[in-house]
Short mmCIF file of C-alpha atoms in Angstrom, two decimals:
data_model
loop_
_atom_site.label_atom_id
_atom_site.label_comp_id
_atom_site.label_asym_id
_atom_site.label_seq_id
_atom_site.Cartn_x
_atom_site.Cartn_y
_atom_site.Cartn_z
CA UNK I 28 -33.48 -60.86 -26.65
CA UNK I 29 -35.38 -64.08 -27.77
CA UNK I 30 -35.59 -65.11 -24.37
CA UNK I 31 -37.77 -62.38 -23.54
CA UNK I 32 -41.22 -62.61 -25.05
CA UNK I 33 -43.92 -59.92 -25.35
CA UNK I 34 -47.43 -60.71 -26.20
CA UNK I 35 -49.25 -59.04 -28.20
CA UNK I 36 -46.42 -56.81 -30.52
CA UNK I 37 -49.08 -54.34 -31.55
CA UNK I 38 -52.46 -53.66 -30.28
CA UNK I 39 -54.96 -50.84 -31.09
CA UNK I 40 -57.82 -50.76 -28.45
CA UNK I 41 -60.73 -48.17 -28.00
CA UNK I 42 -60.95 -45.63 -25.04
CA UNK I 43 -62.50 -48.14 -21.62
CA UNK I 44 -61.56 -51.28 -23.22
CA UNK I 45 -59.53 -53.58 -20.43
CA UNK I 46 -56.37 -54.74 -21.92
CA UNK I 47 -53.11 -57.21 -20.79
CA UNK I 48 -50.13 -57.46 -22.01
CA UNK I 49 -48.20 -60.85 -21.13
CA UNK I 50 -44.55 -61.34 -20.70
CA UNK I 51 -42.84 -64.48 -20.48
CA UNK I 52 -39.15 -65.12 -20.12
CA UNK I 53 -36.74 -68.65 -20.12
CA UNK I 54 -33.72 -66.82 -19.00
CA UNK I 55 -34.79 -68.04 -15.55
CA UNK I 56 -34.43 -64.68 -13.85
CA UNK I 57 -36.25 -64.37 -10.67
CA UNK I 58 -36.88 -60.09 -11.20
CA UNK I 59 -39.16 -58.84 -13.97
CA UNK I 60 -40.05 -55.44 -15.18
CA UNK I 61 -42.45 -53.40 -16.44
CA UNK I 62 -41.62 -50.11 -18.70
CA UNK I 63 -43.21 -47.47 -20.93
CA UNK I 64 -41.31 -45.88 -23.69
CA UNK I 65 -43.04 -42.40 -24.85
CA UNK I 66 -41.32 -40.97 -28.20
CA UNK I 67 -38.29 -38.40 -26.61
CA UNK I 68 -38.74 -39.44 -22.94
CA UNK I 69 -36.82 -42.41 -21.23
CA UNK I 70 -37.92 -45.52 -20.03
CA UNK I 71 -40.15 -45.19 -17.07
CA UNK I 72 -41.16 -47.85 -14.55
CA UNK I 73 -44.24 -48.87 -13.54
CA UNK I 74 -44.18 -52.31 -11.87
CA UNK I 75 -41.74 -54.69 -10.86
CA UNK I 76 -41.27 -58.06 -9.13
CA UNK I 77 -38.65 -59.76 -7.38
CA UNK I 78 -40.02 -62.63 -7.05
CA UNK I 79 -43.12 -64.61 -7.44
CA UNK I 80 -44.83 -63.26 -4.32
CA UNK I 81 -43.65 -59.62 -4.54
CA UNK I 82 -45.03 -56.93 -6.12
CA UNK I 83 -44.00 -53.47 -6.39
CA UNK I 84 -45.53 -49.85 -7.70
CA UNK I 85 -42.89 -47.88 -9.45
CA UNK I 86 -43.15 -44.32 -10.68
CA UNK I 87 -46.02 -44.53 -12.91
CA UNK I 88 -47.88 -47.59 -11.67
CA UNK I 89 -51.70 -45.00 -11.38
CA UNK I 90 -53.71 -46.77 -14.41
CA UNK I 91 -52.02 -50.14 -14.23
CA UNK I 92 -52.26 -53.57 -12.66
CA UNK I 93 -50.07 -56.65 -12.27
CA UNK I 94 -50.00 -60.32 -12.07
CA UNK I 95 -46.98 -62.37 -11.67
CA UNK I 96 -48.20 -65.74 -12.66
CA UNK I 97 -45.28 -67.70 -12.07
CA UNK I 98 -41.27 -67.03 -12.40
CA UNK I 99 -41.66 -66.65 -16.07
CA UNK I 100 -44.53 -64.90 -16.40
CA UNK I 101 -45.01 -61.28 -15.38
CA UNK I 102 -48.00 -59.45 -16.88
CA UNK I 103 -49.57 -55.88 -17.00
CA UNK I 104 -53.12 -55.02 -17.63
CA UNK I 105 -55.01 -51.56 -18.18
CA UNK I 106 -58.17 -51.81 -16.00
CA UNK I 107 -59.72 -49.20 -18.39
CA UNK I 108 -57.26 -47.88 -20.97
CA UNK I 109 -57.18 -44.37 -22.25
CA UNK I 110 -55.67 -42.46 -25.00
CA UNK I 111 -52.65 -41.26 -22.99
CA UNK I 112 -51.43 -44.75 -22.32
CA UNK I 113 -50.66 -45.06 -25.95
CA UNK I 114 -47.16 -45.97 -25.58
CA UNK I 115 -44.76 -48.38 -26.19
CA UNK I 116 -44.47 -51.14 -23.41
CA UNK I 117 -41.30 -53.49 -22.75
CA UNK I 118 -41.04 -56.08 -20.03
CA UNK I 119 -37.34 -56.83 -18.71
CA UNK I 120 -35.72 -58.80 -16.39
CA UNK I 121 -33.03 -59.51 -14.28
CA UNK I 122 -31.23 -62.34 -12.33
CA UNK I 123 -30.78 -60.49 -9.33
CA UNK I 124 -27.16 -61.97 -7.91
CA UNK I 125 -25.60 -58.80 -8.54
CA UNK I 126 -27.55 -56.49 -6.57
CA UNK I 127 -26.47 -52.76 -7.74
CA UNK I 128 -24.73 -54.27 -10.86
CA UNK I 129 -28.02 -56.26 -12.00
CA UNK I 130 -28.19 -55.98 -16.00
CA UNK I 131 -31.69 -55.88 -17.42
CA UNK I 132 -32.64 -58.20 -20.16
CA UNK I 133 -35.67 -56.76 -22.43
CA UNK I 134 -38.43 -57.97 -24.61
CA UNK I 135 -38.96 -56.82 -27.81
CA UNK I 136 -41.69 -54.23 -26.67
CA UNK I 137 -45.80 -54.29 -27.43
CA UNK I 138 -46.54 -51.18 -28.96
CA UNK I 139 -50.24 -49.92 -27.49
CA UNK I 140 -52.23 -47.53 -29.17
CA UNK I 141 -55.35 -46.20 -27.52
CA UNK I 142 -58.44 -44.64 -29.66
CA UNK G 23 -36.60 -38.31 -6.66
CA UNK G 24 -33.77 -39.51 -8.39
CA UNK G 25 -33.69 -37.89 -11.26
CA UNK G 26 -31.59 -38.78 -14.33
CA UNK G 27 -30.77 -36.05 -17.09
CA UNK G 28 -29.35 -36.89 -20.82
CA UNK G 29 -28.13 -34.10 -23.29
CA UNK G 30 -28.65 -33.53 -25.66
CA UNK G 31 -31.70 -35.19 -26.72
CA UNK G 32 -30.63 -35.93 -30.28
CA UNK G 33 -28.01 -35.22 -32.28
CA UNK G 34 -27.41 -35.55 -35.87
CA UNK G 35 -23.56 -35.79 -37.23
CA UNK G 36 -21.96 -36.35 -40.16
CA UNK G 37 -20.40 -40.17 -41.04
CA UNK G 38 -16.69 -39.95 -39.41
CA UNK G 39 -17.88 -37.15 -36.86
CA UNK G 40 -17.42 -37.67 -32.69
CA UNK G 41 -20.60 -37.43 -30.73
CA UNK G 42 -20.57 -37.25 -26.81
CA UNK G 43 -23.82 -37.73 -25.13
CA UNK G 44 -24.15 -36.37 -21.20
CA UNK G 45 -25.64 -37.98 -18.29
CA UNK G 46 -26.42 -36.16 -15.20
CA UNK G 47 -28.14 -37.60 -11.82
CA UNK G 48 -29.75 -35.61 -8.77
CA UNK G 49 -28.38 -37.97 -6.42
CA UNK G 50 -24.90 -40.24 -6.38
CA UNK G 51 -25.37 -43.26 -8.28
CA UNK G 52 -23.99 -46.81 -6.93
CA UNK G 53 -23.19 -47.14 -10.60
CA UNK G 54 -24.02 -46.37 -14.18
CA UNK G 55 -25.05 -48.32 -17.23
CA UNK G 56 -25.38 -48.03 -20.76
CA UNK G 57 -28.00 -49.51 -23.00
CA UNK G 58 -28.37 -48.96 -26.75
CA UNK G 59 -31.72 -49.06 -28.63
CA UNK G 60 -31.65 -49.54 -32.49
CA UNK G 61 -34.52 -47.76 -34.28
CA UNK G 62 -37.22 -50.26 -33.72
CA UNK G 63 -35.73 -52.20 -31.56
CA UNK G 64 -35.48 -52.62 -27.69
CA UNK G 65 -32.59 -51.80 -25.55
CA UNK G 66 -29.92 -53.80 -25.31
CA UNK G 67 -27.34 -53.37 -22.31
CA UNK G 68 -23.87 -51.72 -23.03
CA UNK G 69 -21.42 -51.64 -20.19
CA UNK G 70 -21.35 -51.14 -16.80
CA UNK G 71 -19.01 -48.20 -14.62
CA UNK G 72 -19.03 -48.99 -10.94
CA UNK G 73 -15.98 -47.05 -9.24
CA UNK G 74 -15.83 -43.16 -9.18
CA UNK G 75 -13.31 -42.11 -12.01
CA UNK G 76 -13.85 -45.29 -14.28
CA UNK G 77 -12.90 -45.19 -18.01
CA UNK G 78 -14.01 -48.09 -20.27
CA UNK G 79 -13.74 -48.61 -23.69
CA UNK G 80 -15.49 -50.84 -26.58
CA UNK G 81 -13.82 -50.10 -29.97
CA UNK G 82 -14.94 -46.71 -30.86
CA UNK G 83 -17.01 -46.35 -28.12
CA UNK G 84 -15.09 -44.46 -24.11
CA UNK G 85 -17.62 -44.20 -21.07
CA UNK G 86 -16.32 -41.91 -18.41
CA UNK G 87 -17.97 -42.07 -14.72
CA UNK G 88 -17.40 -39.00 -12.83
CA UNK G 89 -15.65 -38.85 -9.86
CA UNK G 90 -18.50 -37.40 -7.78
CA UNK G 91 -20.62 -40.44 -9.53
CA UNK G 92 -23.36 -38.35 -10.42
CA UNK G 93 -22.68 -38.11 -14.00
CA UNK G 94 -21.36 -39.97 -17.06
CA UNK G 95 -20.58 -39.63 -20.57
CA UNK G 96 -20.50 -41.61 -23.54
CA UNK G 97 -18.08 -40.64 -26.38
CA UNK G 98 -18.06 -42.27 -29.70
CA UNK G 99 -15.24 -41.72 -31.84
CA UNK G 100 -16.02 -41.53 -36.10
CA UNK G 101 -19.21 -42.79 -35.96
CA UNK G 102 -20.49 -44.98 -38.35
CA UNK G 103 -24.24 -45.73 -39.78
CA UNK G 104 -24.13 -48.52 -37.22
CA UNK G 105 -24.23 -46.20 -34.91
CA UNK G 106 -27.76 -45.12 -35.55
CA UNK G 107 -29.83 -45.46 -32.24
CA UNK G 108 -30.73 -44.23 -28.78
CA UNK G 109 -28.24 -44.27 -26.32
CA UNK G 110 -29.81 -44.89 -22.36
CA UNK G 111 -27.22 -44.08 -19.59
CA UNK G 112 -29.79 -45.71 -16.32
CA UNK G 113 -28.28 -45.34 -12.63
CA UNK G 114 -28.66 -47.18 -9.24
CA UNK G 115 -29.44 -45.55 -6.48
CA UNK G 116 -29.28 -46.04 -2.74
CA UNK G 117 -32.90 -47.49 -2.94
CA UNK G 118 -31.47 -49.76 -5.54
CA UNK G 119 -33.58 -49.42 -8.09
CA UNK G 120 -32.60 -48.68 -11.79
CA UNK G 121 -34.00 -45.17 -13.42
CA UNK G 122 -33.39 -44.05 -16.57
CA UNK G 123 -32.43 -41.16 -18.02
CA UNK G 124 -34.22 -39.73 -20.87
CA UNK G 125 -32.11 -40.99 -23.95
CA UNK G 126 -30.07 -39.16 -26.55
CA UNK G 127 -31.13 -40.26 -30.40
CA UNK G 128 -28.20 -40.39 -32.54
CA UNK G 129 -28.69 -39.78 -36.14
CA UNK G 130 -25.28 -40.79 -38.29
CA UNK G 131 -25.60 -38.98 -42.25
CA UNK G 132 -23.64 -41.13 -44.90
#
């Protein structure tokens, strides 16, 4: 969806390096998302934010940080990245009126690769 | 956890063939949905089952919620090459967040 954005598409970084990867969104949603994609598994969460002040771990937030800038920008960095974060990343979001029937919207994905 | 289960995890079929992909949660879900990822792409939402029972249909395409809502399936009738991609079934949960089940890759042979 073009009104998800996902900065950088591709990045290959060495083994320590510190590394962020920046969503930004115009759909004016106030919840954004943070996945990884591994090749056969699901999507798995590892941050999310309702809102500009809150901040929330998901299942596989170990290795990660986040920073939610503003409504429309939500972004992840890797303190220290390693080889098993090699993944591929999508940020998504979500209005938030429906509650339990909340669709997600998601970016095109920023595909990581760790030396 | 909530866990959510897909099978199978791919499945090739011939152009014209049905394919069925499973969905199976650990817990009851509020609801179900259904997002589609082309091959390269990023997943786009589907449809949405909210009551236990629920039937819905897009062209080729018939999602079934189970009436214990704590599984799901997504049946598409003579596929076509358009078909090609990974189908996500993702469920609510009491906590209200959104998980995921593991994807089923759909490969369509011309």
């Amino acid at each position: 969806d073009a009104d998800v954005t996902q900065t950088p598409r591709n990045r290959i970084t060495k083994t320590g390096k510190r590394i962020m990867l920046e969503c930004s969104q115009t759909k004016g949603h106030d919840r954004m998302y943070w996945y990884r994609q591994d090749p056969g598994l699901g999507l798995q969460l590892i941050y999310y934010s309702f809102d500009v002040k809150d901040i929330n771990k998901g299942e596989i937030s170990d290795g990660y940080s986040v920073s939610r800038q503003a409504q429309a920008k939500f972004s992840l960095s890797l303190e220290s990245a390693i080889p098993n974060q090699t993944a591929l990343y999508f940020c998504a979001t979500s209005d938030g009126s429906g509650g339990i029937t909340d669709t997600q919207y998601f970016g095109p994905g920023t595909r990581l690769t760790v030396l | 956890g909530q866990q959510v289960m897909q099978i199978p995890q791919y499945q090739h079929v011939q152009e014209g063939e049905d394919f069925t992909t499973y969905c199976n949660s650990s817990t009851t879900l509020s609801n179900i949905q259904w997002y589609k990822q082309r091959p390269g792409g990023h997943p786009v939402f589907l449809i949405q089952l909210v009551k236990s029972g629920e039937v819905k249909k897009q062209k080729r395409l018939t999602f079934q919620f189970g009436e214990a809502k704590k599984n799901s399936s997504l049946h598409i009738t003579a596929t076509q090459t358009t078909d090609v991609g990974t189908y996500f079934c993702a469920g609510y949960n009491a906590g209200n967040m959104l998980t995921f089940g593991g994807g089923t890759r759909l490969m369509v042979k011309p």
